Structure formats: C-alpha cells, structure tokens
Coordinates of C-alpha atoms in Angstrom, one line a residue:
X20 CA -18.5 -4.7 12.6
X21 CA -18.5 -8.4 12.4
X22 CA -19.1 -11.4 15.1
X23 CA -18.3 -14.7 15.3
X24 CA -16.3 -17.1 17.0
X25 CA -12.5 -17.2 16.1
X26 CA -11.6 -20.3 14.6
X27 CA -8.4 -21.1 12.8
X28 CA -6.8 -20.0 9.7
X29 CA -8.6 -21.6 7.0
X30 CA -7.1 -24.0 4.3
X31 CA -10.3 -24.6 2.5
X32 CA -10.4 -28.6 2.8
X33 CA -6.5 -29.0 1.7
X34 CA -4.7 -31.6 3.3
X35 CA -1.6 -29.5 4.0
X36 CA 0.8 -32.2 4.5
X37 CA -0.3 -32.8 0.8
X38 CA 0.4 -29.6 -0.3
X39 CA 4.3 -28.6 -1.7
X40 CA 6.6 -26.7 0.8
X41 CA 6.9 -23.4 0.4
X42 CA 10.7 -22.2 0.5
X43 CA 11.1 -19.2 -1.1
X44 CA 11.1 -17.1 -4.3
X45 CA 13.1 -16.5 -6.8
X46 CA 13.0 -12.5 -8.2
X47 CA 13.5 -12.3 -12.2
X48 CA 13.3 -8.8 -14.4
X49 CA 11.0 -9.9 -17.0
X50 CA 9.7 -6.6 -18.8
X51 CA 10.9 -3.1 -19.3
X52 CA 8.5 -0.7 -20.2
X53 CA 10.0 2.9 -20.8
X54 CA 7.2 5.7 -21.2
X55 CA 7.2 8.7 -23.6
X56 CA 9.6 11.6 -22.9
X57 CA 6.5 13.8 -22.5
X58 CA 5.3 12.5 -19.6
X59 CA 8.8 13.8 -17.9
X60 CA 10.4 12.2 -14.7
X61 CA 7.7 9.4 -12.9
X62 CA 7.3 10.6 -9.0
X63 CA 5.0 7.9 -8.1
X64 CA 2.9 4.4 -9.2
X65 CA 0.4 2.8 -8.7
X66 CA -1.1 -0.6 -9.5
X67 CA -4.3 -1.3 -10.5
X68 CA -5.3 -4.4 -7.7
X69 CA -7.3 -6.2 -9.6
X70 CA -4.5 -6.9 -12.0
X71 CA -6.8 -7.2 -15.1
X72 CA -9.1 -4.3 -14.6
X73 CA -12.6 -3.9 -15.4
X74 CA -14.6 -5.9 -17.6
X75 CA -14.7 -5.7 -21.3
X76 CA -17.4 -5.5 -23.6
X77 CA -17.4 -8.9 -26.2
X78 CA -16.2 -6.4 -29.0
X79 CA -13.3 -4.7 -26.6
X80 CA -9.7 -5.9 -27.0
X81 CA -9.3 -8.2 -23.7
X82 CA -5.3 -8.3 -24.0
X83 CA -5.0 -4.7 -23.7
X84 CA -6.0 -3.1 -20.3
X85 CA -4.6 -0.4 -18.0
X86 CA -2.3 -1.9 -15.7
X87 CA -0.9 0.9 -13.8
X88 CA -1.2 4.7 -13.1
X89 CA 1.8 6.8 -13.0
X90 CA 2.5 10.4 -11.6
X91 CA 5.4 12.5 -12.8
X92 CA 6.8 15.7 -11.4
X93 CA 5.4 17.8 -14.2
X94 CA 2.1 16.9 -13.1
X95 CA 1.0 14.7 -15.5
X96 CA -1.0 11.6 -14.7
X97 CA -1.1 9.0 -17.2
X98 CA -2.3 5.0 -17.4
X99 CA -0.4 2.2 -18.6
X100 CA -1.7 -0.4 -20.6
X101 CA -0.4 -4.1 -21.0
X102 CA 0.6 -3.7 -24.4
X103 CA 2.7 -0.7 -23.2
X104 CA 0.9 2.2 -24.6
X105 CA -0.1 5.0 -22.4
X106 CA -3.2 7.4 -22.0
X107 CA -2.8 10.6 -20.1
X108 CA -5.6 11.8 -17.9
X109 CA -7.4 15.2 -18.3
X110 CA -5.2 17.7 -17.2
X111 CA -5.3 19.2 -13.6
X112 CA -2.9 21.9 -13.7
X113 CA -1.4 20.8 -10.7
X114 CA 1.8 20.7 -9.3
X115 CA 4.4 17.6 -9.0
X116 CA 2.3 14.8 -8.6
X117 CA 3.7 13.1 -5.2
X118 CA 1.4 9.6 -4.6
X119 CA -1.1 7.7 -6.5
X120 CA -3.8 5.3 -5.5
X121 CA -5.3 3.1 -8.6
X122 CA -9.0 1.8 -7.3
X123 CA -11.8 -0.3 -9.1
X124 CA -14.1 2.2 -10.9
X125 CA -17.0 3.8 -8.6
X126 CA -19.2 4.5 -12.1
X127 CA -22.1 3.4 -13.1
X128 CA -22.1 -0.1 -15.2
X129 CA -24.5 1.9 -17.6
X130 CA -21.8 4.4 -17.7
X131 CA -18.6 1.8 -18.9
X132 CA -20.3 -0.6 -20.7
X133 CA -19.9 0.9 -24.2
X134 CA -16.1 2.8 -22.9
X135 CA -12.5 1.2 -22.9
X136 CA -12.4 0.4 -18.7
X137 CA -10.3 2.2 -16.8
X138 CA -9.5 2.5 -12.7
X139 CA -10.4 5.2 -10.7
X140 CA -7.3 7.2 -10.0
X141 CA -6.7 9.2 -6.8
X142 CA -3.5 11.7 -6.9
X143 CA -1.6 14.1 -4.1
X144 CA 0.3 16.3 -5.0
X145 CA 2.7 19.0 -4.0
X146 CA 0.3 22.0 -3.6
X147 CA -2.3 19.5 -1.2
X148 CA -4.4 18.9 -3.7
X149 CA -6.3 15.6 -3.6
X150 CA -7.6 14.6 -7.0
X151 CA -10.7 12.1 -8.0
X152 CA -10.1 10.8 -11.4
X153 CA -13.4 8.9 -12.8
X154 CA -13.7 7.1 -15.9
X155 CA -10.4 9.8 -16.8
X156 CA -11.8 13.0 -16.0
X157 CA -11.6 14.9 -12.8
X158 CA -14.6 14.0 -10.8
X159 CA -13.9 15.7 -7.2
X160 CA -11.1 18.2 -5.9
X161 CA -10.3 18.4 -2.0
X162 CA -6.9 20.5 -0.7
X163 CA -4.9 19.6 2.4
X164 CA -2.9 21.9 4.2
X165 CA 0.3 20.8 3.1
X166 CA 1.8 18.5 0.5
X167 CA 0.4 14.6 0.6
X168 CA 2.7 12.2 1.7
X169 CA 0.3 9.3 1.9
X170 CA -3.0 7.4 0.2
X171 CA -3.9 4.3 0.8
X172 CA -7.5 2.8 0.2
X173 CA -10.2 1.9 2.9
X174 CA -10.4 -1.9 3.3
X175 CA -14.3 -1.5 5.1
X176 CA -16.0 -3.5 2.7
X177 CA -18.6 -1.0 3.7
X178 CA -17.1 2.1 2.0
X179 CA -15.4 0.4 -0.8
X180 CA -14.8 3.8 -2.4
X181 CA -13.0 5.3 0.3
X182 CA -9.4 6.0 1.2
X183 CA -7.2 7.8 3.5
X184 CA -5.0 10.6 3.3
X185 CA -2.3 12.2 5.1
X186 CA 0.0 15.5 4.3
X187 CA 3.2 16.7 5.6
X188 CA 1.7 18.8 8.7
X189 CA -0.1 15.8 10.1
X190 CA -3.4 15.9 9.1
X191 CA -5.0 12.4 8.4
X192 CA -8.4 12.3 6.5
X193 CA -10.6 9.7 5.2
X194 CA -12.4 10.3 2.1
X195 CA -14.5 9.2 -1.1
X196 CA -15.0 10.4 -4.2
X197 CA -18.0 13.1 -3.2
X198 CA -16.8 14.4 0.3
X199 CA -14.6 14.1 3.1
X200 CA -16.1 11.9 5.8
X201 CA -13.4 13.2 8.4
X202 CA -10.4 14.9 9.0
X203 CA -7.9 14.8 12.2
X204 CA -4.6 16.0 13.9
X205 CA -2.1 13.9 14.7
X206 CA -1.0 14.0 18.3
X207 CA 1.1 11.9 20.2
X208 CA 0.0 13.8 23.6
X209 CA 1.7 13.1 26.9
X210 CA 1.3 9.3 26.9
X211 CA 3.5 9.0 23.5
X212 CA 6.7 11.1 24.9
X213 CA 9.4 8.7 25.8
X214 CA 10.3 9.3 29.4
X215 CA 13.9 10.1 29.3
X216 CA 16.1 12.6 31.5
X217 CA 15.7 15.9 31.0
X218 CA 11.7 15.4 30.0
X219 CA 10.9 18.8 29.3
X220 CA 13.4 20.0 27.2
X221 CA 12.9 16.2 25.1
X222 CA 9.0 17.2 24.9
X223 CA 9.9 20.8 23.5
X224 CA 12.3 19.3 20.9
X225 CA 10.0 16.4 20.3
X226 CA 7.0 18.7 19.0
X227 CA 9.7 20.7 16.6
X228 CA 10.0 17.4 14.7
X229 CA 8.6 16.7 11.3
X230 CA 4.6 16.3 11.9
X231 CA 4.7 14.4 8.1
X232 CA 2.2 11.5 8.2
X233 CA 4.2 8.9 6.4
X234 CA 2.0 6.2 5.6
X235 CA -1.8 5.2 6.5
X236 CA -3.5 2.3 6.0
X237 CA -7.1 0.5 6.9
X238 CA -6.6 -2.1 9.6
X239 CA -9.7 -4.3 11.3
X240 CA -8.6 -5.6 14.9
X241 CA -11.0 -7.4 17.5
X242 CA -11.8 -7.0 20.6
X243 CA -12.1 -9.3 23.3
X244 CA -15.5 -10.4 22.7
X245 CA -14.6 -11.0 19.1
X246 CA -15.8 -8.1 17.7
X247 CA -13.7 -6.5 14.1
X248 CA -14.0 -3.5 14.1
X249 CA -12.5 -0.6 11.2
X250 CA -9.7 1.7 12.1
X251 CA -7.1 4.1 10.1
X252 CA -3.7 3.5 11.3
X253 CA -1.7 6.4 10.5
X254 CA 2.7 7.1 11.5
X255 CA 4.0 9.7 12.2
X256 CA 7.5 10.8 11.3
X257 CA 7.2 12.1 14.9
X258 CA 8.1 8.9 16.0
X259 CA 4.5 7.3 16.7
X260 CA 1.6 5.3 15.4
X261 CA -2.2 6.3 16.2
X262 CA -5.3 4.0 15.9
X263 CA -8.1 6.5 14.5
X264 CA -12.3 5.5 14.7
X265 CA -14.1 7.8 12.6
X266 CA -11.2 10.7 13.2
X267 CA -11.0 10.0 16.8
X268 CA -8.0 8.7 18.2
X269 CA -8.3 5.3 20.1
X270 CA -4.5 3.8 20.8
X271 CA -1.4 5.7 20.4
X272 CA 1.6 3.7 20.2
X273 CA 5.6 5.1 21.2
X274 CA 8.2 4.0 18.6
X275 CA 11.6 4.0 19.3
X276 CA 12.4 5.1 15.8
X277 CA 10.0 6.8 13.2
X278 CA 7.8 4.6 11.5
X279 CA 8.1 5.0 7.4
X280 CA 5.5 2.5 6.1
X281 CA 2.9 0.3 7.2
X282 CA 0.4 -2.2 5.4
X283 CA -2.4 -4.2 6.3
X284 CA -2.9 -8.2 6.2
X285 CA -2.4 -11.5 8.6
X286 CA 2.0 -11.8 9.0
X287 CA 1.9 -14.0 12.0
X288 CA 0.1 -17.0 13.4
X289 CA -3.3 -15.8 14.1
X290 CA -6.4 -17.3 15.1
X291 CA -8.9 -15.3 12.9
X292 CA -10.4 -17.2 9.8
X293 CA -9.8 -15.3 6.7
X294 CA -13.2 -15.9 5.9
X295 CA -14.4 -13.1 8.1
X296 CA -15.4 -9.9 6.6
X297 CA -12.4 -8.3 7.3
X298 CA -10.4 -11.0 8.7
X299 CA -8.0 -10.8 5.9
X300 CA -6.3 -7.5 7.4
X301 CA -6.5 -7.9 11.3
X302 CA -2.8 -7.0 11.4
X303 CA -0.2 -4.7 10.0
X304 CA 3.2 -5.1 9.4
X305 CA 5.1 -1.6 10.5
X306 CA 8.8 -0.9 9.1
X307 CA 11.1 2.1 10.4
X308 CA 14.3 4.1 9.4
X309 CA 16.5 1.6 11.4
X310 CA 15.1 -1.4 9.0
X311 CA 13.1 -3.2 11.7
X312 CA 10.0 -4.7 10.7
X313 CA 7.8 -5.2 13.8
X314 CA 3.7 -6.4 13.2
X315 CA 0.4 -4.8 15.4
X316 CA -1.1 -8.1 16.4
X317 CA -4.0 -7.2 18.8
X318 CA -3.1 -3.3 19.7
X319 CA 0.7 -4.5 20.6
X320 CA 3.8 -4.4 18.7
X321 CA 5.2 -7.6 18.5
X322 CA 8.9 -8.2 16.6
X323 CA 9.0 -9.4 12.8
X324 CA 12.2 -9.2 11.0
X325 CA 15.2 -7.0 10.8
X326 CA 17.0 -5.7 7.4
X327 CA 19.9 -3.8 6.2
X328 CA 18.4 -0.5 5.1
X329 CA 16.3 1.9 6.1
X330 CA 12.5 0.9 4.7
X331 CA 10.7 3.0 2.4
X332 CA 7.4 0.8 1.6
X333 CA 6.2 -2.4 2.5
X334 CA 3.8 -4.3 0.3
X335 CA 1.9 -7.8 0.9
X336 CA 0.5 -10.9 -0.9
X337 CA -1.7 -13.7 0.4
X338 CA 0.6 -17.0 0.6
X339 CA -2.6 -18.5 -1.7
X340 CA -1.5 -16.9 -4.2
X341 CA 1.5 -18.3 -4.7
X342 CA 0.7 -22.2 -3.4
X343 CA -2.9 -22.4 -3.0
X344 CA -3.8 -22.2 0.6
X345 CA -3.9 -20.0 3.7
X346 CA -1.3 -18.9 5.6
X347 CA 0.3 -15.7 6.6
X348 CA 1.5 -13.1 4.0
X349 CA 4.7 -12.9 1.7
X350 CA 6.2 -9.3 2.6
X351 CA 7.5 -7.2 -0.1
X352 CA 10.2 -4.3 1.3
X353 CA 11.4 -1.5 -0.5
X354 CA 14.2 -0.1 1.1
X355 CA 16.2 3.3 0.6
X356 CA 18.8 1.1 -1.4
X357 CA 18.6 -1.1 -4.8
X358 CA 17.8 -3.9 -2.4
X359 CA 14.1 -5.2 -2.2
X360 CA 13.5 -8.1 0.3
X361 CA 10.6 -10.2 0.4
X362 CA 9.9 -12.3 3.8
X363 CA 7.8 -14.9 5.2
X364 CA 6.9 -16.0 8.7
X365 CA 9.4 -13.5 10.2
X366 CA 12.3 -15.1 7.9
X367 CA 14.0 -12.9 4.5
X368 CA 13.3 -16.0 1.7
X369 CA 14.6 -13.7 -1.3
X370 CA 16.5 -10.7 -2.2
X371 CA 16.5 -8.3 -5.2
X372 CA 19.4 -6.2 -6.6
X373 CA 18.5 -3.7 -9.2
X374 CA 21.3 -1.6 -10.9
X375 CA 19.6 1.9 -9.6
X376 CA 17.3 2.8 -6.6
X377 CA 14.2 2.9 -7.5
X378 CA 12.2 6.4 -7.3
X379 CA 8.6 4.5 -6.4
X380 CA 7.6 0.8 -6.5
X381 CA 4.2 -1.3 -6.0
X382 CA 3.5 -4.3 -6.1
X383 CA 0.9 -6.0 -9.3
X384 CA -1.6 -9.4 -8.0
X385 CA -1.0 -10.9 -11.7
X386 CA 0.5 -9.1 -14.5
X387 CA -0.6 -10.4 -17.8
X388 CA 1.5 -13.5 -18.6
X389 CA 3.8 -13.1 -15.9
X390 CA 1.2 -13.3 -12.6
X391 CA 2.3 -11.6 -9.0
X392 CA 5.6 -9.4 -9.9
X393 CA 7.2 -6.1 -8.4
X394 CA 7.3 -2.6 -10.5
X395 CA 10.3 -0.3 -9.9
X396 CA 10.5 2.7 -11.3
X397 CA 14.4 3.9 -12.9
X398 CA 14.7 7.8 -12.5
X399 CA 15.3 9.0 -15.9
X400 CA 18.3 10.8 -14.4
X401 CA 20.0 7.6 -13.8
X402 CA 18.2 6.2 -17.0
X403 CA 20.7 8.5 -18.8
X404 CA 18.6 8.4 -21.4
X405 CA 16.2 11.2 -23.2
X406 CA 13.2 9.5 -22.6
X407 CA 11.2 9.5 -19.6
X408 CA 11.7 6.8 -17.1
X409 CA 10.9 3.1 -16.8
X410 CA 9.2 0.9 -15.4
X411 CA 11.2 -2.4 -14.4
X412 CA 8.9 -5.6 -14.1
X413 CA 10.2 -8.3 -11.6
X414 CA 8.5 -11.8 -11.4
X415 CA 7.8 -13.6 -8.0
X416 CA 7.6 -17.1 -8.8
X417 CA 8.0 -19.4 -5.7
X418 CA 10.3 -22.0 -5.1
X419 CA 8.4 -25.6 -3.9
X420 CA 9.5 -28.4 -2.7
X421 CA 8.3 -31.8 -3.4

C-alpha cells in the first residue's frame, strides 16, 4: 500500500497551454507479417510491453528482437522477431493454445547476458493448463479446472512476476512463475441478483449461466484516507464484476449486461498523481456485449462511452505517449466486427476498418520504426491462403493542432 496526499494529475512542469491540442488519431496499416504454415492457425497474441525487449549484449544484433508471442490452435507457441523471423518455444504437448501473456524476463541477469533476450511467456490453453515459459523452456506447469479464458499480469509493483488467471468454470487465481499464491470462486451471492419479478425462478436460471471468467486485470483503488491498495478485478459472463484481496472477495458489482473485457489505467478526471506507486492504474475501463464502455472510478461504475458492436478487448495507452504530458488514457476497442475504435475523455477520436475480423489483437508501446500501433491477427481461413495467418500492423499517430 501507498500514502500520501492526493494531488492533481501531474504534467511534469509543462505549461499545457503551450503544449499542441490533441484531437485525434489517424489509424494506418503499415506492416504485414505472415508467419510459416507450420505454426498452423494463430488463436491468440501477445505483445511484449516493453516494445524493445531486453537488453543486448554489445556483440548482439540490437535491430532484431522478439516483439510478440503467438499461440496457435495446434499448440505451438512461437516468438516474433522485428525482422519477421520466428522462433518456436520448446514444445508442451498441449492442446489449442487459447491466451498468451508476453512479460519482462524473471531470470537471472547472469543467466541472459551471454543469450539472445527473450520475454517470459505465460500460455492457457484448452486442457487448463497454465504454462511458464523462461528464457524458452518450460519453467513451471499449473492446471485449472477448465479451459483459460483470461491472463492478464499483476501491476503490484511488489510482485512484478505475477499475473492472474481465470478458466471457463470461474475460478480466478493469482500466480508466479514458482507457485500459485491463491485461487477463488466466483460468486455473485444474493447481493449481485437483480431484483426482478419472479426472483426465485430468475436466481435458479441465473446460476445455470455461463460461470466463464472473461477477463481479469490488476487494479489499485484508495480509500478514503488515501490509502492504494492492490486488488484483482475479475467479470464474470454471469453478468457481474468482483473486487478480489488476496482471493477474498471485497465489492461485487451487478451489471446489467455481461462484462467481456476490462483494463486497468486513469480514463477520467482524477485527482491521484500518476507519480504514486500505483497511481497509474486506479481505474478500469469495463466494456460489455451491448458495446457500452462504462469506467470503476472509486468502487462505482460511472458511464464512458457507447459503440456499435459488441466489445471483445479493450486495450490502453498513456496520453504521454502520444503528446508528452499527463492526462487520461487513449482507449483502444476491439469489437466482434472489423471495426476497432480508439477513444479519449469519453469521446470515439478514430475508427479502424480492416477487411476481415480479427481472431486476437493487442496492442505494441513502440514497434520498431513505427512507435505505439495495433496488431490484428487475419484467420488463415479468411487469409485464403496456404500459409498460416498474419499479423496486420496499424500505426497510431496523433493528429495535433497548433
């Protein structure tokens, strides 16, 4: 936990009349990379955050690092570097590989120093089997009781190797590399039912629905005496979202419709300064199958943004990324469409059309020579093509004014 008093966002010194307007972006394809045939049909991606991962040695080739890690349905697990190439991971004999989390490598320096870098990789798939990758090999093993359907990483700068994970009969763990630190049910319980006519027979139905924990994600909220504290909040295709400390449920939250992704960062005005341990993910932004994007601002749900389709993952940047001082986050939506939407301070400033629907998408911090941009992956059946399928790069430059 951190304390301090709660000052206002941050600009670092900039005179922000002085700084250019912000009014948008515009979204540009700028790279296709298609991968080898015998990886077979890409399930699921992953970025690695820190864009240009690892540090090289003086004799290593700096323009040629592993950018992403992809999943395919054969079970293969494979990294992609920035001149294209790929290197596949040890094999697993798993099943269909159904998310991927890309993380900073938790090995020794001693142990990289002299080796091409590459991320940690953390994989789900289809049997419940949660997979460690380290330096390419499988370092840990850890089964679910059903299928993953989420993995997101731990943002506790305290347990910077952690990460969550949900499966399709709503159990929600948090993890690292060596162990599982907890594991939970999710439960709406009483106070979650929607009171409607007819109660009973809507509470019986109710627990028939699909338990699936579709996304998770670290969150830090304060208190009122100023206190951040660490919490996992997980959704439930149920129609719910649940606050967990340590495994224990602390705030559970009735949705009208369920909840399909949810992210950590700052979306609206807030009065926490970023530079609080923490501070840069004291909100979330939580999208649904209706399209509405609504943000957890201080344990209440308060309304975002609304948008044509139904939203399959939300993604965010820090505005300084883009124009070089504070302010809340751009949103990236993936929808169950070709359309991708990217908003700011509750307003859509851009939209993307691609010519297929992508089968997984994240989001890269700086791609080499291109800088923030958008991965979609093309099925390879609508690829139509005999190789496997591809990854489509889209640039986010922003539009200024003055």
């Amino acid at each position: 936990m951190a304390q301090a008093k709660r000052p206002r966002l941050s600009s670092n010194g900039s005179d922000a009349s002085s700084l250019p307007l912000f009014c948008g972006f515009e979204l540009t394809e700028k790279k296709v990379i298609s991968l080898p045939a015998s990886l077979g049909p890409v399930s699921a991606v992953s970025a690695w955050p820190t864009g240009k991962a690892g540090h090289f040695t003086a004799d290593s080739t700096a323009d040629k690092h592993a950018v992403f890690a992809v999943g395919t349905s054969h079970g293969c697990i494979a990294l992609v570097y920035s001149d294209e190439s790929t290197v596949v991971l040890e094999s697993s004999g798993s099943s269909a590989v159904l998310q991927l989390l890309a993380k900073d490598s938790s090995a020794p320096a001693s142990a990289i120093s002299d080796a091409k870098p590459v991320p940690d990789v953390v994989a789900g798939d289809a049997d419940g089997q949660v997979l460690v990758y380290v330096l390419g090999r499988v370092f840990s093993r850890n089964t679910l009781p059903a299928p993953i359907s989420t993995l997101s990483a731990d943002l506790n700068p305290n347990m910077p190797s952690s990460f969550s994970v949900g499966d399709m009969s709503g159990t929600i763990a948090s993890c690292h590399a060596q162990d599982t630190l907890w594991r939970a049910q999710l439960d709406m319980g009483s106070q979650a039912l929607p009171v409607v006519p007819g109660g009973a027979d809507q509470r019986a139905a109710a627990r028939l629905l699909d338990p699936t924990v579709n996304s998770a994600c670290s969150v830090w909220l304060s208190d009122n005496h100023g206190l951040l504290t660490s919490y996992v909040l997980a959704a439930s295709a149920r129609g719910f979202i649940q606050l967990l400390s340590r495994g224990i449920p602390v705030h559970t939250i009735p949705l009208s419709t369920p909840c399909t992704s949810v992210c950590p960062g700052v979306f609206v005005a807030s009065d926490i300064s970023r530079e609080l341990p923490g501070s840069s993910y004291t909100q979330a932004i939580v999208g649904d199958r209706s399209g509405q994007l609504l943000v957890l601002d201080n344990f209440e749900l308060v309304p975002y943004a609304q948008v044509e389709y139904p939203i399959a993952r939300i993604f965010s940047l820090p505005l300084r990324a883009f124009v070089g001082h504070d302010g809340p986050d751009v949103v990236v939506c993936a929808t169950l469409s070709d359309t991708i939407y990217v908003l700011h301070q509750r307003k859509i400033v851009a939209t993307y059309s691609a010519a297929f629907w992508p089968s997984a998408v994240d989001i890269v911090a700086d791609f080499p020579g291109i800088g923030p941009a958008i991965v979609l992956v093309e099925p390879e059946a609508l690829a139509g093509k005999s190789s496997s399928s591809s990854l489509h790069i889209i640039s986010l430059r922003p539009l200024l004014d003055g």
